[in-house]
């Protein structure tokens, strides 16, 4: 994307006022976004995201600038302007690039650009038909198809010069069920670091039908009762609980400023012994994976918690300075418009021994959160919240009835201690995690787990 | 590349390819953000980004494409992608390129004084706030964000029907996040001030308020689950209205995805409730003379004394409903398709002050913050359930801090259940629309706690 000469000149300009590290992140990304509603293709839009971000460090401070104009003159001007915010004495730098070969562990078989738009529309229509025909109560179905291919070049004054290509595709299927003025919806949103071959690997019809089933089930459901109770959180996207309740607090962004409940706790027991948690950006072709992170470091498998003991944080280069620790391949950003920071990739709780049936059978009364929605957390207190997309009340070890409108709230630090059963059915769900460096694709994951007590927000009382 | 030349060349190539009418929408965003931490400028971000969006009618279908690479090399891509996108559309919508409104209101959207504000002034401001914050209360453990965002937005629309419009706007946001600690209990609070005039940002007041708020939450506990009369303070009420803004979109209504479908002219809220969309509001972050389709914006009451007066329309949805666009066509970014959003939308103020609302409450809850608005609500049904904190009110007085609770309701039912409206209109950070509300008192909400 940029020649070595341009990279050298830009980095030299960036260091001209005494910065101690400079980096270039160049991005060229092609995006496709299509929306089908009511069986008709409503929207189709595609185009190019293109720009260059320049970052300069001096000690615990950084400057970031970006531009869309990749001409050498402009880039050098932007770098100099950014450098002017650094007050120091120029040091001579010698750049000796070690052009890194990126080992591609996420092969793409069918590039999305090689597939016609018509074929993508047909796939969306298949999903639409499957969901719409599931039940007469299904009043509307929305299908969104997304794919993108992002080319990045990352170079820095430590001699790094690497390039990578990431191709992702995703399908969102939302079914709406309605009856007598009541409306409920069901949603699935599978995605992967894959090309169009992904749709040979997954059963689109099954996802579509299940989104319709979820909408219909929730339409027939009563409001969820409120109060404190045991909560069983299902596998797959249920892992969003660990993502929100704990893992955000393990990102160096919070740890470096001691603004997390998990600051200064390495080596200490912070969770139930049943909990081993991992962030792994290397899992082949998973939604949150990539060969290198957005600082140019190879992604890694980072064990965060092992049998309840805190082992590691997720660290980016800048926050690593304050912590005096090496980066862990966790520096990510949505695009060149953001300076990278510590982020998750594919984060999950490792498998335990219980089966789903055992977990339900051993619960006298509680909530079974089959599918969770999104949520958020305050890392300083670890207080989190998230929505239950599909829930059931469990009575006497059996599923009693579906319930809607539930929210789970609590403190991550407390919930981790209260995990008293861990299933043997690890699975992943896909999400876009929003934080200071923008929205990045992440997998959340876990086997089915049980939390002995949590606050469930609902509308009715029960028992 | 010169923009005029670029547009001319793009329209020429588009015409050759078979486009009948075409339009470009260009944005230029200048940003300067800085965060001050531990007695120094921790981060300083400076940027200028430009994007072009192209759309055109090809066989009566509107094809869209975009690029951030604004040069000759992108023109073929823009034309080909837009054509490819037009070819696969199969909706029955009638899409048009607009020749222009009769007149556009001459309004001030840009504060020229902002150009005189120096980086040094901003640094001094942040330095002062950090120092003030740590001195105010010994329980302040960390000021993790102490940040000024400065954004100038320029929008230009030009089309083959001769439309050529532009405007520029600017906005400052000063935000602070404070963690306080006492007896191993940590509480944090985050608040911000917004203005297009830097000199109007009252940092000291904000720092004072944010620290008071965090400290006041120390020792908070939950409350028994049940139904309570609830006061939602202005930020919370505005946040919920903002999250539900899409229910007023004619696009959602036409797609059977709004709880307000079929409710035009009906009583959907208490008679005390009037919701205004005012694109001409002074200092509004969404103050603008025209919308994303080039249609002149206009002032309107979406809900007037509880009655749903109008949906928000762009040209496409207006055409479908046989009515006029309300000037609410919106592009969240140059690379997103045209949708619908409010401009400056707010609930009109009532008579009681914030304190009077509290005084008039025998027993209930005052909610000062909610979390999870992006996930804990369903804009199709109007249901929401979000994590919240605030205070218990007993005999018209704040009794104690309450947290670890959720509040749940259906927003349409809540609007009908509004008992009183305060006179303290506040706006939340602009998002897809600039949304505000006074504090509101609701007869009864479900609260989940102990």
mmCIF file with all atom_site columns, N, CA, C and O in Angstrom, chain A residues 4 29-30 46 57 95 114 123 129 143 181 193 198 206 221 232 251-252 275 339 341-342 364 381 386 447 455:
data_model
loop_
_atom_site.group_PDB
_atom_site.id
_atom_site.type_symbol
_atom_site.label_atom_id
_atom_site.label_alt_id
_atom_site.label_comp_id
_atom_site.label_asym_id
_atom_site.label_entity_id
_atom_site.label_seq_id
_atom_site.pdbx_PDB_ins_code
_atom_site.Cartn_x
_atom_site.Cartn_y
_atom_site.Cartn_z
_atom_site.occupancy
_atom_site.B_iso_or_equiv
_atom_site.pdbx_formal_charge
_atom_site.auth_seq_id
_atom_site.auth_comp_id
_atom_site.auth_asym_id
_atom_site.auth_atom_id
_atom_site.pdbx_PDB_model_num
ATOM 1   N N  . UNK A 1 4   ? 8.354   1.516   0.819  1.00 0.00 ? 4   UNK A N  1
ATOM 2   C CA . UNK A 1 4   ? 9.274   1.571   1.946  1.00 0.00 ? 4   UNK A CA 1
ATOM 3   C C  . UNK A 1 4   ? 9.847   2.980   2.120  1.00 0.00 ? 4   UNK A C  1
ATOM 4   O O  . UNK A 1 4   ? 10.022  3.461   3.245  1.00 0.00 ? 4   UNK A O  1
ATOM 5   N N  . UNK A 1 29  ? -9.929  -0.900  2.747  1.00 0.00 ? 29  UNK A N  1
ATOM 6   C CA . UNK A 1 29  ? -10.943 -1.904  3.078  1.00 0.00 ? 29  UNK A CA 1
ATOM 7   C C  . UNK A 1 29  ? -12.163 -1.776  2.169  1.00 0.00 ? 29  UNK A C  1
ATOM 8   O O  . UNK A 1 29  ? -12.691 -0.678  1.985  1.00 0.00 ? 29  UNK A O  1
ATOM 9   N N  . UNK A 1 30  ? -12.582 -2.886  1.596  1.00 0.00 ? 30  UNK A N  1
ATOM 10  C CA . UNK A 1 30  ? -13.785 -2.911  0.770  1.00 0.00 ? 30  UNK A CA 1
ATOM 11  C C  . UNK A 1 30  ? -14.918 -3.537  1.562  1.00 0.00 ? 30  UNK A C  1
ATOM 12  O O  . UNK A 1 30  ? -14.763 -4.616  2.129  1.00 0.00 ? 30  UNK A O  1
ATOM 13  N N  . UNK A 1 46  ? -22.004 -0.366  -1.175 1.00 0.00 ? 46  UNK A N  1
ATOM 14  C CA . UNK A 1 46  ? -20.646 -0.900  -1.079 1.00 0.00 ? 46  UNK A CA 1
ATOM 15  C C  . UNK A 1 46  ? -19.655 0.215   -1.358 1.00 0.00 ? 46  UNK A C  1
ATOM 16  O O  . UNK A 1 46  ? -20.008 1.227   -1.959 1.00 0.00 ? 46  UNK A O  1
ATOM 17  N N  . UNK A 1 57  ? 4.747   8.137   20.208 1.00 0.00 ? 57  UNK A N  1
ATOM 18  C CA . UNK A 1 57  ? 4.834   8.055   21.674 1.00 0.00 ? 57  UNK A CA 1
ATOM 19  C C  . UNK A 1 57  ? 5.973   8.921   22.173 1.00 0.00 ? 57  UNK A C  1
ATOM 20  O O  . UNK A 1 57  ? 7.011   9.038   21.524 1.00 0.00 ? 57  UNK A O  1
ATOM 21  N N  . UNK A 1 95  ? 16.454  3.553   10.534 1.00 0.00 ? 95  UNK A N  1
ATOM 22  C CA . UNK A 1 95  ? 15.379  2.589   10.318 1.00 0.00 ? 95  UNK A CA 1
ATOM 23  C C  . UNK A 1 95  ? 15.913  1.396   9.546  1.00 0.00 ? 95  UNK A C  1
ATOM 24  O O  . UNK A 1 95  ? 16.481  1.541   8.482  1.00 0.00 ? 95  UNK A O  1
ATOM 25  N N  . UNK A 1 114 ? -15.551 -12.267 -5.430 1.00 0.00 ? 114 UNK A N  1
ATOM 26  C CA . UNK A 1 114 ? -15.670 -13.141 -6.597 1.00 0.00 ? 114 UNK A CA 1
ATOM 27  C C  . UNK A 1 114 ? -17.084 -13.712 -6.731 1.00 0.00 ? 114 UNK A C  1
ATOM 28  O O  . UNK A 1 114 ? -17.385 -14.422 -7.686 1.00 0.00 ? 114 UNK A O  1
ATOM 29  N N  . UNK A 1 123 ? -29.019 -15.933 -1.300 1.00 0.00 ? 123 UNK A N  1
ATOM 30  C CA . UNK A 1 123 ? -28.765 -16.489 0.029  1.00 0.00 ? 123 UNK A CA 1
ATOM 31  C C  . UNK A 1 123 ? -29.665 -15.808 1.069  1.00 0.00 ? 123 UNK A C  1
ATOM 32  O O  . UNK A 1 123 ? -30.272 -16.465 1.924  1.00 0.00 ? 123 UNK A O  1
ATOM 33  N N  . UNK A 1 129 ? -37.161 -16.763 3.452  1.00 0.00 ? 129 UNK A N  1
ATOM 34  C CA . UNK A 1 129 ? -38.244 -17.741 3.256  1.00 0.00 ? 129 UNK A CA 1
ATOM 35  C C  . UNK A 1 129 ? -38.328 -18.704 4.443  1.00 0.00 ? 129 UNK A C  1
ATOM 36  O O  . UNK A 1 129 ? -39.408 -19.006 4.948  1.00 0.00 ? 129 UNK A O  1
ATOM 37  N N  . UNK A 1 143 ? -33.183 -9.457  6.909  1.00 0.00 ? 143 UNK A N  1
ATOM 38  C CA . UNK A 1 143 ? -31.923 -10.175 6.732  1.00 0.00 ? 143 UNK A CA 1
ATOM 39  C C  . UNK A 1 143 ? -30.867 -9.171  6.271  1.00 0.00 ? 143 UNK A C  1
ATOM 40  O O  . UNK A 1 143 ? -31.113 -8.379  5.362  1.00 0.00 ? 143 UNK A O  1
ATOM 41  N N  . UNK A 1 181 ? -51.410 -6.869  18.673 1.00 0.00 ? 181 UNK A N  1
ATOM 42  C CA . UNK A 1 181 ? -50.677 -5.659  19.042 1.00 0.00 ? 181 UNK A CA 1
ATOM 43  C C  . UNK A 1 181 ? -49.386 -5.904  19.802 1.00 0.00 ? 181 UNK A C  1
ATOM 44  O O  . UNK A 1 181 ? -48.648 -4.976  20.106 1.00 0.00 ? 181 UNK A O  1
ATOM 45  N N  . UNK A 1 193 ? -14.225 -15.189 10.213 1.00 0.00 ? 193 UNK A N  1
ATOM 46  C CA . UNK A 1 193 ? -13.101 -14.657 9.437  1.00 0.00 ? 193 UNK A CA 1
ATOM 47  C C  . UNK A 1 193 ? -12.938 -15.603 8.246  1.00 0.00 ? 193 UNK A C  1
ATOM 48  O O  . UNK A 1 193 ? -12.004 -16.398 8.168  1.00 0.00 ? 193 UNK A O  1
ATOM 49  N N  . UNK A 1 198 ? -18.108 -19.722 3.938  1.00 0.00 ? 198 UNK A N  1
ATOM 50  C CA . UNK A 1 198 ? -18.762 -19.806 5.251  1.00 0.00 ? 198 UNK A CA 1
ATOM 51  C C  . UNK A 1 198 ? -20.178 -20.361 5.106  1.00 0.00 ? 198 UNK A C  1
ATOM 52  O O  . UNK A 1 198 ? -20.664 -21.085 5.968  1.00 0.00 ? 198 UNK A O  1
ATOM 53  N N  . UNK A 1 206 ? -31.384 -23.240 9.083  1.00 0.00 ? 206 UNK A N  1
ATOM 54  C CA . UNK A 1 206 ? -31.582 -23.570 10.498 1.00 0.00 ? 206 UNK A CA 1
ATOM 55  C C  . UNK A 1 206 ? -31.493 -22.321 11.370 1.00 0.00 ? 206 UNK A C  1
ATOM 56  O O  . UNK A 1 206 ? -32.291 -22.127 12.294 1.00 0.00 ? 206 UNK A O  1
ATOM 57  N N  . UNK A 1 221 ? -44.506 -15.752 25.608 1.00 0.00 ? 221 UNK A N  1
ATOM 58  C CA . UNK A 1 221 ? -43.975 -15.772 26.973 1.00 0.00 ? 221 UNK A CA 1
ATOM 59  C C  . UNK A 1 221 ? -44.608 -14.702 27.850 1.00 0.00 ? 221 UNK A C  1
ATOM 60  O O  . UNK A 1 221 ? -45.104 -13.693 27.363 1.00 0.00 ? 221 UNK A O  1
ATOM 61  N N  . UNK A 1 232 ? -28.824 -19.948 34.980 1.00 0.00 ? 232 UNK A N  1
ATOM 62  C CA . UNK A 1 232 ? -28.059 -20.805 34.071 1.00 0.00 ? 232 UNK A CA 1
ATOM 63  C C  . UNK A 1 232 ? -27.893 -20.023 32.773 1.00 0.00 ? 232 UNK A C  1
ATOM 64  O O  . UNK A 1 232 ? -28.877 -19.567 32.192 1.00 0.00 ? 232 UNK A O  1
ATOM 65  N N  . UNK A 1 251 ? -8.429  -5.603  30.510 1.00 0.00 ? 251 UNK A N  1
ATOM 66  C CA . UNK A 1 251 ? -7.757  -4.893  29.415 1.00 0.00 ? 251 UNK A CA 1
ATOM 67  C C  . UNK A 1 251 ? -6.809  -3.851  29.999 1.00 0.00 ? 251 UNK A C  1
ATOM 68  O O  . UNK A 1 251 ? -7.162  -3.128  30.932 1.00 0.00 ? 251 UNK A O  1
ATOM 69  N N  . UNK A 1 252 ? -5.620  -3.764  29.410 1.00 0.00 ? 252 UNK A N  1
ATOM 70  C CA . UNK A 1 252 ? -4.576  -2.891  29.943 1.00 0.00 ? 252 UNK A CA 1
ATOM 71  C C  . UNK A 1 252 ? -5.019  -1.437  30.046 1.00 0.00 ? 252 UNK A C  1
ATOM 72  O O  . UNK A 1 252 ? -4.547  -0.690  30.892 1.00 0.00 ? 252 UNK A O  1
ATOM 73  N N  . UNK A 1 275 ? -13.310 -22.026 37.009 1.00 0.00 ? 275 UNK A N  1
ATOM 74  C CA . UNK A 1 275 ? -13.172 -21.101 35.879 1.00 0.00 ? 275 UNK A CA 1
ATOM 75  C C  . UNK A 1 275 ? -11.747 -21.024 35.345 1.00 0.00 ? 275 UNK A C  1
ATOM 76  O O  . UNK A 1 275 ? -10.818 -20.660 36.058 1.00 0.00 ? 275 UNK A O  1
ATOM 77  N N  . UNK A 1 339 ? -6.703  5.229   17.323 1.00 0.00 ? 339 UNK A N  1
ATOM 78  C CA . UNK A 1 339 ? -5.462  4.702   17.876 1.00 0.00 ? 339 UNK A CA 1
ATOM 79  C C  . UNK A 1 339 ? -5.817  3.370   18.522 1.00 0.00 ? 339 UNK A C  1
ATOM 80  O O  . UNK A 1 339 ? -6.882  3.237   19.124 1.00 0.00 ? 339 UNK A O  1
ATOM 81  N N  . UNK A 1 341 ? -5.974  0.154   21.091 1.00 0.00 ? 341 UNK A N  1
ATOM 82  C CA . UNK A 1 341 ? -5.801  -0.055  22.523 1.00 0.00 ? 341 UNK A CA 1
ATOM 83  C C  . UNK A 1 341 ? -6.028  -1.541  22.792 1.00 0.00 ? 341 UNK A C  1
ATOM 84  O O  . UNK A 1 341 ? -6.281  -2.313  21.861 1.00 0.00 ? 341 UNK A O  1
ATOM 85  N N  . UNK A 1 342 ? -5.906  -1.938  24.048 1.00 0.00 ? 342 UNK A N  1
ATOM 86  C CA . UNK A 1 342 ? -6.041  -3.354  24.391 1.00 0.00 ? 342 UNK A CA 1
ATOM 87  C C  . UNK A 1 342 ? -7.489  -3.792  24.222 1.00 0.00 ? 342 UNK A C  1
ATOM 88  O O  . UNK A 1 342 ? -8.396  -3.180  24.783 1.00 0.00 ? 342 UNK A O  1
ATOM 89  N N  . UNK A 1 364 ? -33.227 -26.154 41.380 1.00 0.00 ? 364 UNK A N  1
ATOM 90  C CA . UNK A 1 364 ? -34.582 -26.274 41.889 1.00 0.00 ? 364 UNK A CA 1
ATOM 91  C C  . UNK A 1 364 ? -35.458 -25.151 41.336 1.00 0.00 ? 364 UNK A C  1
ATOM 92  O O  . UNK A 1 364 ? -36.571 -25.371 40.866 1.00 0.00 ? 364 UNK A O  1
ATOM 93  N N  . UNK A 1 381 ? -15.997 -0.649  38.830 1.00 0.00 ? 381 UNK A N  1
ATOM 94  C CA . UNK A 1 381 ? -16.765 -1.330  39.870 1.00 0.00 ? 381 UNK A CA 1
ATOM 95  C C  . UNK A 1 381 ? -17.111 -2.749  39.452 1.00 0.00 ? 381 UNK A C  1
ATOM 96  O O  . UNK A 1 381 ? -17.585 -3.534  40.256 1.00 0.00 ? 381 UNK A O  1
ATOM 97  N N  . UNK A 1 386 ? -26.877 -7.009  31.254 1.00 0.00 ? 386 UNK A N  1
ATOM 98  C CA . UNK A 1 386 ? -27.226 -7.386  29.892 1.00 0.00 ? 386 UNK A CA 1
ATOM 99  C C  . UNK A 1 386 ? -28.606 -7.984  29.769 1.00 0.00 ? 386 UNK A C  1
ATOM 100 O O  . UNK A 1 386 ? -29.239 -8.372  30.741 1.00 0.00 ? 386 UNK A O  1
ATOM 101 N N  . UNK A 1 447 ? -19.016 -22.743 27.698 1.00 0.00 ? 447 UNK A N  1
ATOM 102 C CA . UNK A 1 447 ? -19.987 -23.814 27.812 1.00 0.00 ? 447 UNK A CA 1
ATOM 103 C C  . UNK A 1 447 ? -21.148 -23.285 28.667 1.00 0.00 ? 447 UNK A C  1
ATOM 104 O O  . UNK A 1 447 ? -21.063 -22.177 29.178 1.00 0.00 ? 447 UNK A O  1
ATOM 105 N N  . UNK A 1 455 ? -28.954 -11.013 40.268 1.00 0.00 ? 455 UNK A N  1
ATOM 106 C CA . UNK A 1 455 ? -30.177 -10.209 40.240 1.00 0.00 ? 455 UNK A CA 1
ATOM 107 C C  . UNK A 1 455 ? -30.772 -10.258 38.844 1.00 0.00 ? 455 UNK A C  1
ATOM 108 O O  . UNK A 1 455 ? -30.107 -9.944  37.863 1.00 0.00 ? 455 UNK A O  1
#
